[in-house]
mmCIF file of C-alpha atoms in Angstrom:
data_model
loop_
_atom_site.group_PDB
_atom_site.id
_atom_site.type_symbol
_atom_site.label_atom_id
_atom_site.label_comp_id
_atom_site.label_asym_id
_atom_site.label_seq_id
_atom_site.Cartn_x
_atom_site.Cartn_y
_atom_site.Cartn_z
ATOM 1 C CA MET A 1 55.244 15.862 12.144
ATOM 2 C CA LYS A 2 52.133 17.636 12.551
ATOM 3 C CA LEU A 3 51.848 22.007 12.577
ATOM 4 C CA GLN A 4 51.992 23.508 16.157
ATOM 5 C CA ARG A 5 50.153 26.323 16.631
ATOM 6 C CA LYS A 6 51.644 29.872 16.955
ATOM 7 C CA ASN A 7 49.940 31.557 20.019
ATOM 8 C CA ARG A 8 51.657 34.331 20.911
ATOM 9 C CA LEU A 9 50.661 36.545 23.201
ATOM 10 C CA ARG A 10 51.928 39.458 25.652
ATOM 11 C CA ALA A 11 51.246 39.162 29.073
ATOM 12 C CA THR A 12 52.685 41.159 31.661
ATOM 13 C CA ALA A 13 54.501 40.017 34.923
ATOM 14 C CA LEU A 14 52.393 41.622 37.932
ATOM 15 C CA GLY A 15 54.306 42.192 41.514
ATOM 16 C CA ALA A 16 54.021 41.317 44.790
ATOM 17 C CA LEU A 17 50.805 38.795 44.248
ATOM 18 C CA ALA A 18 49.467 38.289 47.689
ATOM 19 C CA VAL A 19 49.524 34.658 48.175
ATOM 20 C CA SER A 20 46.035 34.168 50.294
ATOM 21 C CA GLY A 21 43.857 31.571 49.870
ATOM 22 C CA ALA A 22 43.688 28.732 48.136
ATOM 23 C CA LEU A 23 44.555 30.315 44.575
ATOM 24 C CA VAL A 24 44.261 28.073 41.032
ATOM 25 C CA LEU A 25 47.644 27.269 41.584
ATOM 26 C CA THR A 26 47.484 25.775 44.295
ATOM 27 C CA ALA A 27 44.525 23.747 43.547
ATOM 28 C CA CYS A 28 45.332 20.501 44.101
ATOM 29 C CA GLY A 29 45.729 21.052 47.808
ATOM 30 C CA SER A 30 49.191 23.108 49.674
ATOM 31 C CA ASP A 31 49.383 22.775 52.904
ATOM 32 C CA ASP A 32 52.515 25.735 52.461
ATOM 33 C CA ASN A 33 49.884 28.718 52.214
ATOM 34 C CA THR A 34 49.226 29.924 55.845
ATOM 35 C CA GLY A 35 52.008 32.392 56.097
ATOM 36 C CA GLY A 36 50.246 34.431 53.430
ATOM 37 C CA ALA A 37 53.944 34.933 51.907
ATOM 38 C CA THR A 38 53.426 36.945 48.720
ATOM 39 C CA ALA A 39 56.007 36.997 45.562
ATOM 40 C CA ALA A 40 57.308 40.259 46.581
ATOM 41 C CA GLY A 41 60.459 42.846 45.567
ATOM 42 C CA GLY A 42 59.482 45.693 43.720
ATOM 43 C CA LYS A 43 59.201 46.233 40.402
ATOM 44 C CA THR A 44 58.417 42.870 38.507
ATOM 45 C CA THR A 45 56.630 43.682 35.698
ATOM 46 C CA ALA A 46 58.327 42.824 32.012
ATOM 47 C CA ALA A 47 56.691 41.699 28.479
ATOM 48 C CA SER A 48 56.816 37.975 27.732
ATOM 49 C CA ASP A 49 55.947 36.547 24.629
ATOM 50 C CA VAL A 50 55.219 32.933 25.615
ATOM 51 C CA ASP A 51 55.327 30.633 23.115
ATOM 52 C CA CYS A 52 52.138 28.053 23.867
ATOM 53 C CA GLY A 53 52.409 25.930 21.306
ATOM 54 C CA ASP A 54 50.246 22.694 21.292
ATOM 55 C CA ALA A 55 49.638 23.718 24.876
ATOM 56 C CA LYS A 56 46.265 22.908 26.690
ATOM 57 C CA GLY A 57 43.942 21.298 29.306
ATOM 58 C CA GLN A 58 45.269 20.756 33.439
ATOM 59 C CA LEU A 59 49.410 20.052 33.971
ATOM 60 C CA ARG A 60 49.278 19.595 37.156
ATOM 61 C CA ALA A 61 52.747 19.771 39.655
ATOM 62 C CA SER A 62 53.990 19.472 42.680
ATOM 63 C CA GLY A 63 56.945 20.310 45.009
ATOM 64 C CA SER A 64 59.552 22.461 46.305
ATOM 65 C CA SER A 65 58.020 25.462 48.335
ATOM 66 C CA ALA A 66 61.066 27.130 48.386
ATOM 67 C CA GLN A 67 60.663 28.178 44.510
ATOM 68 C CA LYS A 68 56.170 28.433 45.587
ATOM 69 C CA ASN A 69 56.686 32.120 44.823
ATOM 70 C CA ALA A 70 58.628 32.497 41.951
ATOM 71 C CA MET A 71 56.014 29.856 40.683
ATOM 72 C CA ASP A 72 53.167 31.755 41.385
ATOM 73 C CA LEU A 73 54.489 34.460 39.291
ATOM 74 C CA TRP A 74 55.229 32.266 36.475
ATOM 75 C CA VAL A 75 52.692 30.240 36.445
ATOM 76 C CA LYS A 76 49.743 34.272 36.596
ATOM 77 C CA ASN A 77 52.446 35.119 33.577
ATOM 78 C CA TYR A 78 51.564 31.463 31.396
ATOM 79 C CA MET A 79 47.859 31.971 32.541
ATOM 80 C CA ALA A 80 48.025 35.105 31.302
ATOM 81 C CA ALA A 81 49.040 34.060 27.619
ATOM 82 C CA CYS A 82 47.537 31.333 27.299
ATOM 83 C CA SER A 83 43.546 30.622 26.727
ATOM 84 C CA GLY A 84 42.508 27.418 28.017
ATOM 85 C CA VAL A 85 45.132 26.549 30.007
ATOM 86 C CA GLU A 86 45.612 25.574 34.000
ATOM 87 C CA ILE A 87 48.500 24.688 35.650
ATOM 88 C CA ASN A 88 47.388 23.865 39.587
ATOM 89 C CA TYR A 89 51.223 23.728 41.216
ATOM 90 C CA ASN A 90 50.559 22.013 45.013
ATOM 91 C CA SER A 91 53.529 24.329 46.587
ATOM 92 C CA SER A 92 53.999 21.714 49.198
ATOM 93 C CA SER A 93 57.436 20.343 49.296
ATOM 94 C CA SER A 94 60.640 19.424 47.549
ATOM 95 C CA GLY A 95 60.238 15.385 49.623
ATOM 96 C CA GLU A 96 56.563 15.450 48.348
ATOM 97 C CA GLY A 97 56.696 16.804 44.700
ATOM 98 C CA ILE A 98 59.479 13.921 43.699
ATOM 99 C CA VAL A 99 56.997 10.787 45.532
ATOM 100 C CA ALA A 100 54.250 12.254 42.495
ATOM 101 C CA PHE A 101 56.272 12.375 40.265
ATOM 102 C CA ASN A 102 57.571 9.040 40.491
ATOM 103 C CA GLN A 103 53.791 8.294 40.851
ATOM 104 C CA GLY A 104 52.575 9.586 37.537
ATOM 105 C CA THR A 105 50.379 11.447 39.004
ATOM 106 C CA VAL A 106 51.975 15.197 37.561
ATOM 107 C CA GLY A 107 53.506 16.453 34.581
ATOM 108 C CA PHE A 108 56.666 17.119 36.684
ATOM 109 C CA ALA A 109 58.024 17.546 40.107
ATOM 110 C CA GLY A 110 59.871 21.206 42.003
ATOM 111 C CA SER A 111 62.995 19.834 44.104
ATOM 112 C CA ASP A 112 65.875 21.749 46.140
ATOM 113 C CA SER A 113 68.027 19.023 45.673
ATOM 114 C CA ALA A 114 68.744 17.015 42.843
ATOM 115 C CA LEU A 115 67.817 13.202 42.109
ATOM 116 C CA LYS A 116 69.056 10.253 43.629
ATOM 117 C CA PRO A 117 70.288 7.327 42.212
ATOM 118 C CA GLU A 118 66.910 5.386 43.654
ATOM 119 C CA GLU A 119 64.517 7.871 42.579
ATOM 120 C CA VAL A 120 66.375 8.226 39.510
ATOM 121 C CA ALA A 121 65.978 4.200 39.317
ATOM 122 C CA ASP A 122 62.059 4.920 40.246
ATOM 123 C CA SER A 123 61.013 7.405 38.298
ATOM 124 C CA ARG A 124 61.632 5.004 35.060
ATOM 125 C CA LYS A 125 58.794 3.501 35.861
ATOM 126 C CA THR A 126 56.728 6.608 35.548
ATOM 127 C CA CYS A 127 59.117 7.080 32.076
ATOM 128 C CA GLY A 128 59.224 3.928 30.529
ATOM 129 C CA LYS A 129 61.595 4.088 28.447
ATOM 130 C CA GLY A 130 63.095 7.177 30.645
ATOM 131 C CA GLN A 131 63.971 8.092 33.610
ATOM 132 C CA GLY A 132 63.671 11.698 35.369
ATOM 133 C CA ILE A 133 66.298 14.537 34.812
ATOM 134 C CA ASN A 134 66.340 17.413 37.304
ATOM 135 C CA LEU A 135 66.536 21.159 35.347
ATOM 136 C CA PRO A 136 67.644 24.051 36.715
ATOM 137 C CA MET A 137 64.820 26.190 36.794
ATOM 138 C CA VAL A 138 65.700 29.029 39.699
ATOM 139 C CA GLY A 139 68.246 29.278 41.361
ATOM 140 C CA GLY A 140 68.730 31.991 45.340
ATOM 141 C CA PRO A 141 69.666 32.019 48.986
ATOM 142 C CA ILE A 142 68.080 30.300 52.020
ATOM 143 C CA ALA A 143 67.917 33.342 54.223
ATOM 144 C CA VAL A 144 68.665 33.134 57.519
ATOM 145 C CA GLY A 145 65.672 34.927 58.812
ATOM 146 C CA TYR A 146 65.462 35.895 62.989
ATOM 147 C CA ASN A 147 63.081 38.315 65.546
ATOM 148 C CA LEU A 148 65.273 39.675 68.769
ATOM 149 C CA GLU A 149 64.073 43.046 70.004
ATOM 150 C CA GLY A 150 66.537 45.892 69.692
ATOM 151 C CA VAL A 151 68.691 44.204 66.865
ATOM 152 C CA ASP A 152 68.544 45.197 63.779
ATOM 153 C CA ASN A 153 71.471 43.339 62.216
ATOM 154 C CA LEU A 154 73.357 40.052 62.496
ATOM 155 C CA VAL A 155 76.684 38.863 61.676
ATOM 156 C CA LEU A 156 76.259 34.656 61.587
ATOM 157 C CA ASP A 157 79.053 32.124 60.319
ATOM 158 C CA ALA A 158 78.366 28.643 59.388
ATOM 159 C CA PRO A 159 80.352 26.432 62.534
ATOM 160 C CA THR A 160 78.340 29.718 65.129
ATOM 161 C CA LEU A 161 74.828 28.764 62.464
ATOM 162 C CA ALA A 162 75.513 25.266 63.157
ATOM 163 C CA LYS A 163 76.454 25.520 67.154
ATOM 164 C CA ILE A 164 72.503 26.882 67.369
ATOM 165 C CA PHE A 165 70.929 25.095 64.710
ATOM 166 C CA ASP A 166 72.349 21.650 66.690
ATOM 167 C CA SER A 167 71.155 23.687 70.347
ATOM 168 C CA LYS A 168 74.811 23.727 71.536
ATOM 169 C CA ILE A 169 74.239 26.966 71.924
ATOM 170 C CA LYS A 170 71.380 28.757 74.240
ATOM 171 C CA LYS A 171 71.769 32.623 74.316
ATOM 172 C CA TRP A 172 71.351 35.232 71.797
ATOM 173 C CA ASN A 173 74.049 37.010 74.328
ATOM 174 C CA ASP A 174 76.514 34.115 73.689
ATOM 175 C CA PRO A 175 80.116 35.386 73.575
ATOM 176 C CA ALA A 176 80.456 33.072 70.103
ATOM 177 C CA ILE A 177 77.852 35.666 68.869
ATOM 178 C CA ALA A 178 78.938 38.263 70.040
ATOM 179 C CA LYS A 179 81.821 37.737 68.861
ATOM 180 C CA LEU A 180 80.803 38.453 65.553
ATOM 181 C CA ASN A 181 77.930 41.657 66.748
ATOM 182 C CA ASP A 182 80.821 43.814 67.544
ATOM 183 C CA GLY A 183 78.704 46.252 69.508
ATOM 184 C CA VAL A 184 75.402 44.929 69.624
ATOM 185 C CA ASP A 185 73.530 44.837 72.948
ATOM 186 C CA LEU A 186 72.838 40.906 72.776
ATOM 187 C CA PRO A 187 69.782 40.381 74.642
ATOM 188 C CA ASP A 188 69.762 37.977 77.424
ATOM 189 C CA LYS A 189 67.579 35.537 75.135
ATOM 190 C CA ALA A 190 66.706 32.211 75.186
ATOM 191 C CA ILE A 191 66.827 30.930 70.796
ATOM 192 C CA GLN A 192 63.987 30.048 69.753
ATOM 193 C CA ALA A 193 65.345 27.902 66.426
ATOM 194 C CA PHE A 194 62.872 26.961 64.599
ATOM 195 C CA HIS A 195 62.990 24.271 61.489
ATOM 196 C CA ARG A 196 60.900 22.396 58.385
ATOM 197 C CA SER A 197 58.822 19.268 59.892
ATOM 198 C CA GLU A 198 58.137 17.603 57.234
ATOM 199 C CA ASP A 199 61.084 15.945 53.894
ATOM 200 C CA SER A 200 62.890 20.050 52.513
ATOM 201 C CA GLY A 201 65.359 20.160 50.320
ATOM 202 C CA THR A 202 65.354 23.832 51.980
ATOM 203 C CA THR A 203 66.304 21.169 54.490
ATOM 204 C CA GLN A 204 68.942 19.053 52.222
ATOM 205 C CA ASN A 205 70.636 21.921 51.707
ATOM 206 C CA LEU A 206 71.359 23.694 54.725
ATOM 207 C CA GLY A 207 72.783 21.178 56.004
ATOM 208 C CA LYS A 208 74.782 20.616 52.276
ATOM 209 C CA TYR A 209 76.319 24.797 53.410
ATOM 210 C CA LEU A 210 76.720 24.017 56.728
ATOM 211 C CA ASN A 211 78.381 19.985 55.802
ATOM 212 C CA ALA A 212 81.099 22.227 53.749
ATOM 213 C CA ALA A 213 81.529 25.397 55.779
ATOM 214 C CA ALA A 214 81.873 23.772 59.146
ATOM 215 C CA PRO A 215 82.724 20.547 59.247
ATOM 216 C CA SER A 216 83.486 20.576 63.044
ATOM 217 C CA ASP A 217 80.181 21.656 64.146
ATOM 218 C CA TRP A 218 77.443 20.370 61.246
ATOM 219 C CA LYS A 219 77.712 16.122 61.872
ATOM 220 C CA TYR A 220 74.748 14.866 60.802
ATOM 221 C CA GLU A 221 74.225 14.185 56.607
ATOM 222 C CA ALA A 222 72.669 16.569 54.352
ATOM 223 C CA GLU A 223 69.086 15.273 54.539
ATOM 224 C CA LYS A 224 65.884 15.912 53.275
ATOM 225 C CA LYS A 225 64.799 15.187 57.434
ATOM 226 C CA TRP A 226 66.052 17.644 59.783
ATOM 227 C CA PRO A 227 68.602 15.991 61.544
ATOM 228 C CA ALA A 228 69.493 17.520 64.452
ATOM 229 C CA PRO A 229 67.907 16.696 67.896
ATOM 230 C CA GLY A 230 65.573 19.893 69.540
ATOM 231 C CA GLY A 231 64.003 22.880 68.256
ATOM 232 C CA GLN A 232 61.050 22.683 66.977
ATOM 233 C CA ALA A 233 58.788 22.040 63.548
ATOM 234 C CA ALA A 234 56.726 24.248 61.208
ATOM 235 C CA SER A 235 55.594 23.362 58.585
ATOM 236 C CA GLY A 236 56.525 24.598 54.861
ATOM 237 C CA SER A 237 58.621 28.399 54.471
ATOM 238 C CA SER A 238 55.706 30.204 54.840
ATOM 239 C CA GLY A 239 55.133 28.267 58.325
ATOM 240 C CA VAL A 240 59.090 28.655 59.746
ATOM 241 C CA ALA A 241 58.572 32.354 58.326
ATOM 242 C CA ALA A 242 55.379 33.503 59.938
ATOM 243 C CA GLN A 243 57.392 31.444 63.532
ATOM 244 C CA VAL A 244 60.094 33.173 63.770
ATOM 245 C CA LYS A 245 57.606 35.982 62.789
ATOM 246 C CA GLN A 246 55.390 36.124 66.278
ATOM 247 C CA VAL A 247 58.523 34.207 68.970
ATOM 248 C CA ASP A 248 60.437 37.820 69.059
ATOM 249 C CA GLY A 249 64.334 35.316 69.695
ATOM 250 C CA ALA A 250 63.234 32.992 66.881
ATOM 251 C CA ILE A 251 65.838 32.660 64.143
ATOM 252 C CA GLY A 252 64.640 29.750 61.067
ATOM 253 C CA TYR A 253 66.404 28.952 57.543
ATOM 254 C CA PHE A 254 63.758 30.189 54.409
ATOM 255 C CA GLU A 255 63.116 31.631 50.777
ATOM 256 C CA LEU A 256 64.797 35.007 50.690
ATOM 257 C CA SER A 257 61.029 36.365 49.626
ATOM 258 C CA TYR A 258 59.539 34.631 52.780
ATOM 259 C CA ALA A 259 61.652 37.548 55.147
ATOM 260 C CA THR A 260 60.793 40.463 52.221
ATOM 261 C CA SER A 261 57.323 40.232 51.641
ATOM 262 C CA GLN A 262 57.187 39.688 56.132
ATOM 263 C CA ASP A 263 60.220 42.312 57.310
ATOM 264 C CA ILE A 264 61.831 39.450 58.468
ATOM 265 C CA PRO A 265 65.902 41.302 58.928
ATOM 266 C CA THR A 266 68.126 38.708 57.759
ATOM 267 C CA VAL A 267 71.899 37.489 59.016
ATOM 268 C CA ASP A 268 74.366 38.890 57.190
ATOM 269 C CA ILE A 269 77.053 36.208 56.973
ATOM 270 C CA ASN A 270 80.461 36.150 57.850
ATOM 271 C CA THR A 271 81.909 33.734 55.024
ATOM 272 C CA GLY A 272 86.306 34.620 55.799
ATOM 273 C CA GLY A 273 86.503 37.255 53.162
ATOM 274 C CA SER A 274 86.456 41.087 54.137
ATOM 275 C CA ALA A 275 83.350 41.441 54.917
ATOM 276 C CA PRO A 276 80.113 39.763 55.628
ATOM 277 C CA VAL A 277 77.562 38.893 52.578
ATOM 278 C CA LYS A 278 73.566 39.382 52.792
ATOM 279 C CA ALA A 279 71.384 37.523 51.628
ATOM 280 C CA THR A 280 70.077 38.904 47.897
ATOM 281 C CA SER A 281 69.761 38.336 44.688
ATOM 282 C CA GLU A 282 72.587 39.672 43.376
ATOM 283 C CA ASN A 283 74.835 37.979 45.734
ATOM 284 C CA ALA A 284 73.254 34.297 45.659
ATOM 285 C CA SER A 285 74.232 35.285 42.316
ATOM 286 C CA GLN A 286 77.284 36.194 42.497
ATOM 287 C CA ALA A 287 77.538 31.963 44.848
ATOM 288 C CA ILE A 288 75.549 30.513 42.015
ATOM 289 C CA ALA A 289 77.535 31.444 39.195
ATOM 290 C CA ALA A 290 80.397 29.195 40.047
ATOM 291 C CA ALA A 291 78.452 26.350 39.948
ATOM 292 C CA LYS A 292 79.462 23.316 37.289
ATOM 293 C CA ILE A 293 77.619 20.978 36.320
ATOM 294 C CA LYS A 294 77.861 17.268 37.582
ATOM 295 C CA GLY A 295 74.831 15.476 35.559
ATOM 296 C CA THR A 296 75.828 12.982 33.078
ATOM 297 C CA GLY A 297 73.176 12.817 29.120
ATOM 298 C CA LYS A 298 70.220 15.550 29.418
ATOM 299 C CA ASP A 299 70.187 15.698 33.442
ATOM 300 C CA LEU A 300 71.983 19.319 34.336
ATOM 301 C CA ALA A 301 72.560 18.749 38.121
ATOM 302 C CA LEU A 302 74.677 21.590 40.051
ATOM 303 C CA ASP A 303 77.397 21.418 41.994
ATOM 304 C CA LEU A 304 77.997 24.303 43.891
ATOM 305 C CA ASP A 305 80.627 25.793 45.591
ATOM 306 C CA TYR A 306 78.983 26.720 49.666
ATOM 307 C CA THR A 307 82.644 27.565 51.211
ATOM 308 C CA THR A 308 83.550 30.295 48.443
ATOM 309 C CA LYS A 309 85.458 33.196 50.256
ATOM 310 C CA ALA A 310 84.729 35.714 46.342
ATOM 311 C CA GLU A 311 83.944 39.610 48.076
ATOM 312 C CA GLY A 312 79.757 39.749 47.457
ATOM 313 C CA ALA A 313 78.865 35.964 47.343
ATOM 314 C CA TYR A 314 75.995 34.720 49.506
ATOM 315 C CA PRO A 315 77.207 31.089 49.958
ATOM 316 C CA LEU A 316 73.952 29.559 51.436
ATOM 317 C CA VAL A 317 72.504 29.389 48.880
ATOM 318 C CA LEU A 318 70.001 26.023 46.949
ATOM 319 C CA VAL A 319 68.635 25.816 42.768
ATOM 320 C CA THR A 320 65.652 24.646 42.285
ATOM 321 C CA TYR A 321 64.778 22.048 39.943
ATOM 322 C CA GLU A 322 62.039 21.076 37.904
ATOM 323 C CA VAL A 323 62.231 17.261 37.480
ATOM 324 C CA VAL A 324 60.792 15.928 34.131
ATOM 325 C CA CYS A 325 61.134 12.445 32.546
ATOM 326 C CA ASP A 326 63.764 13.382 29.590
ATOM 327 C CA SER A 327 61.372 10.867 27.090
ATOM 328 C CA GLY A 328 58.356 8.795 28.501
ATOM 329 C CA ASN A 329 56.315 11.730 29.543
ATOM 330 C CA LYS A 330 52.260 11.363 29.262
ATOM 331 C CA PRO A 331 51.402 12.558 25.592
ATOM 332 C CA GLU A 332 48.547 14.634 27.265
ATOM 333 C CA THR A 333 50.827 16.363 29.058
ATOM 334 C CA LEU A 334 54.067 17.303 26.916
ATOM 335 C CA PRO A 335 52.930 20.152 25.492
ATOM 336 C CA THR A 336 51.523 21.305 28.303
ATOM 337 C CA VAL A 337 55.202 20.696 30.670
ATOM 338 C CA LYS A 338 56.842 21.416 26.759
ATOM 339 C CA SER A 339 55.052 24.834 26.943
ATOM 340 C CA PHE A 340 55.787 26.276 29.929
ATOM 341 C CA LEU A 341 58.732 25.537 30.706
ATOM 342 C CA GLY A 342 59.935 26.461 27.857
ATOM 343 C CA TYR A 343 58.403 30.188 29.042
ATOM 344 C CA THR A 344 60.245 29.362 32.481
ATOM 345 C CA ALA A 345 63.455 29.368 30.882
ATOM 346 C CA SER A 346 63.441 31.564 28.781
ATOM 347 C CA GLU A 347 64.836 35.433 28.784
ATOM 348 C CA ASP A 348 61.923 36.760 29.924
ATOM 349 C CA GLY A 349 60.919 33.585 32.571
ATOM 350 C CA GLN A 350 64.783 34.524 33.975
ATOM 351 C CA LYS A 351 63.926 38.533 34.305
ATOM 352 C CA VAL A 352 60.878 38.583 36.877
ATOM 353 C CA LEU A 353 62.945 36.409 39.013
ATOM 354 C CA THR A 354 65.344 39.068 40.776
ATOM 355 C CA ASP A 355 62.606 41.137 42.069
ATOM 356 C CA ALA A 356 60.783 39.185 43.265
ATOM 357 C CA GLY A 357 64.043 37.237 45.385
ATOM 358 C CA TYR A 358 65.754 35.802 42.906
ATOM 359 C CA ALA A 359 68.161 34.758 42.020
ATOM 360 C CA PRO A 360 68.213 33.888 38.196
ATOM 361 C CA ILE A 361 69.794 30.845 36.641
ATOM 362 C CA PRO A 362 73.786 31.641 34.707
ATOM 363 C CA ALA A 363 72.514 32.094 31.241
ATOM 364 C CA GLU A 364 75.226 29.443 30.056
ATOM 365 C CA ILE A 365 73.315 26.914 32.196
ATOM 366 C CA ASN A 366 69.633 28.206 30.987
ATOM 367 C CA ALA A 367 70.983 27.610 27.595
ATOM 368 C CA LYS A 368 71.084 24.357 27.332
ATOM 369 C CA VAL A 369 67.635 24.363 29.502
ATOM 370 C CA ARG A 370 66.612 25.898 27.173
ATOM 371 C CA GLU A 371 67.458 22.983 24.437
ATOM 372 C CA THR A 372 66.776 19.925 26.946
ATOM 373 C CA VAL A 373 63.452 21.141 27.460
ATOM 374 C CA ALA A 374 62.786 21.546 23.628
ATOM 375 C CA SER A 375 64.139 18.011 23.374
ATOM 376 C CA LEU A 376 61.673 16.508 25.575
ATOM 377 C CA SER A 377 59.611 13.777 24.599
#
């Protein structure tokens, strides 16, 4: 085994990245930079000890737009530490990321849902003797953002959300909404519900939540493609957030940092517990901490409990996976894949997530992620 060069440099995580125009990390072309979302959230400064190893050249990756703001931070920190390395992450969608991975055009993909059996089978064409595996890297709440003049606090539950996104509840002063918001002056205004236009892991996770928490009201399979009739479509999390920001009466779903960066109010969810739960990183962490590994071998796919009523646990969560080959990775990009994902799974890499609106992966699970990254071949 050849001796790796150790290039350990101190990097400072820069908070509140302003994402505008074409960034180097979306150099391969993203349809998800139209909303100007940022990795905002306050103090994201933390020293990071990055092991660059034998990383060099360009590493291309693509997929989940829900992790875009986390990836912005990670790439900024990593490239500041590892000179001569360029990470290009195309924030498109989970579906597009997996397609690119299985076509062998990227070193890894980001996906908000674990690989399906048929996608694992397809991955063997790219991974040779190996196959694609799921590495949970970042978690967080799926915020339900809204734009309703005069309403600063709004509570909804799973059945009501299901009926809104299924076009069964059409007005903001509907009795079902009013019952959950006693004393709130709800306007007689049409609801404008926005959903993702492309295949999306965020959409699939919303579907899993509604399937589990409102089975009588949400009859659709949890798939990446939006299943319900009606509503309006927008591209990427940034596109949905931009529409909600602009349209009075709008509601939509997206990763929390899109709400915080654009000052979009978010729904508190009534889980049936003692009090409605806000969409925060801390509250999402409580729900994700109860996740169990359901993958086998090196695959670390998680089983989430969307019906939790635990105090302060926000149930509408997602976990974004980095999808890689367990073996059979391309020799020219393998050192960079291992070095970069080693950083994102490190204590410092996870530490920057909370202030950016995300939830770090629970320590016990993350330790297994680091072991797996180190074993990639």
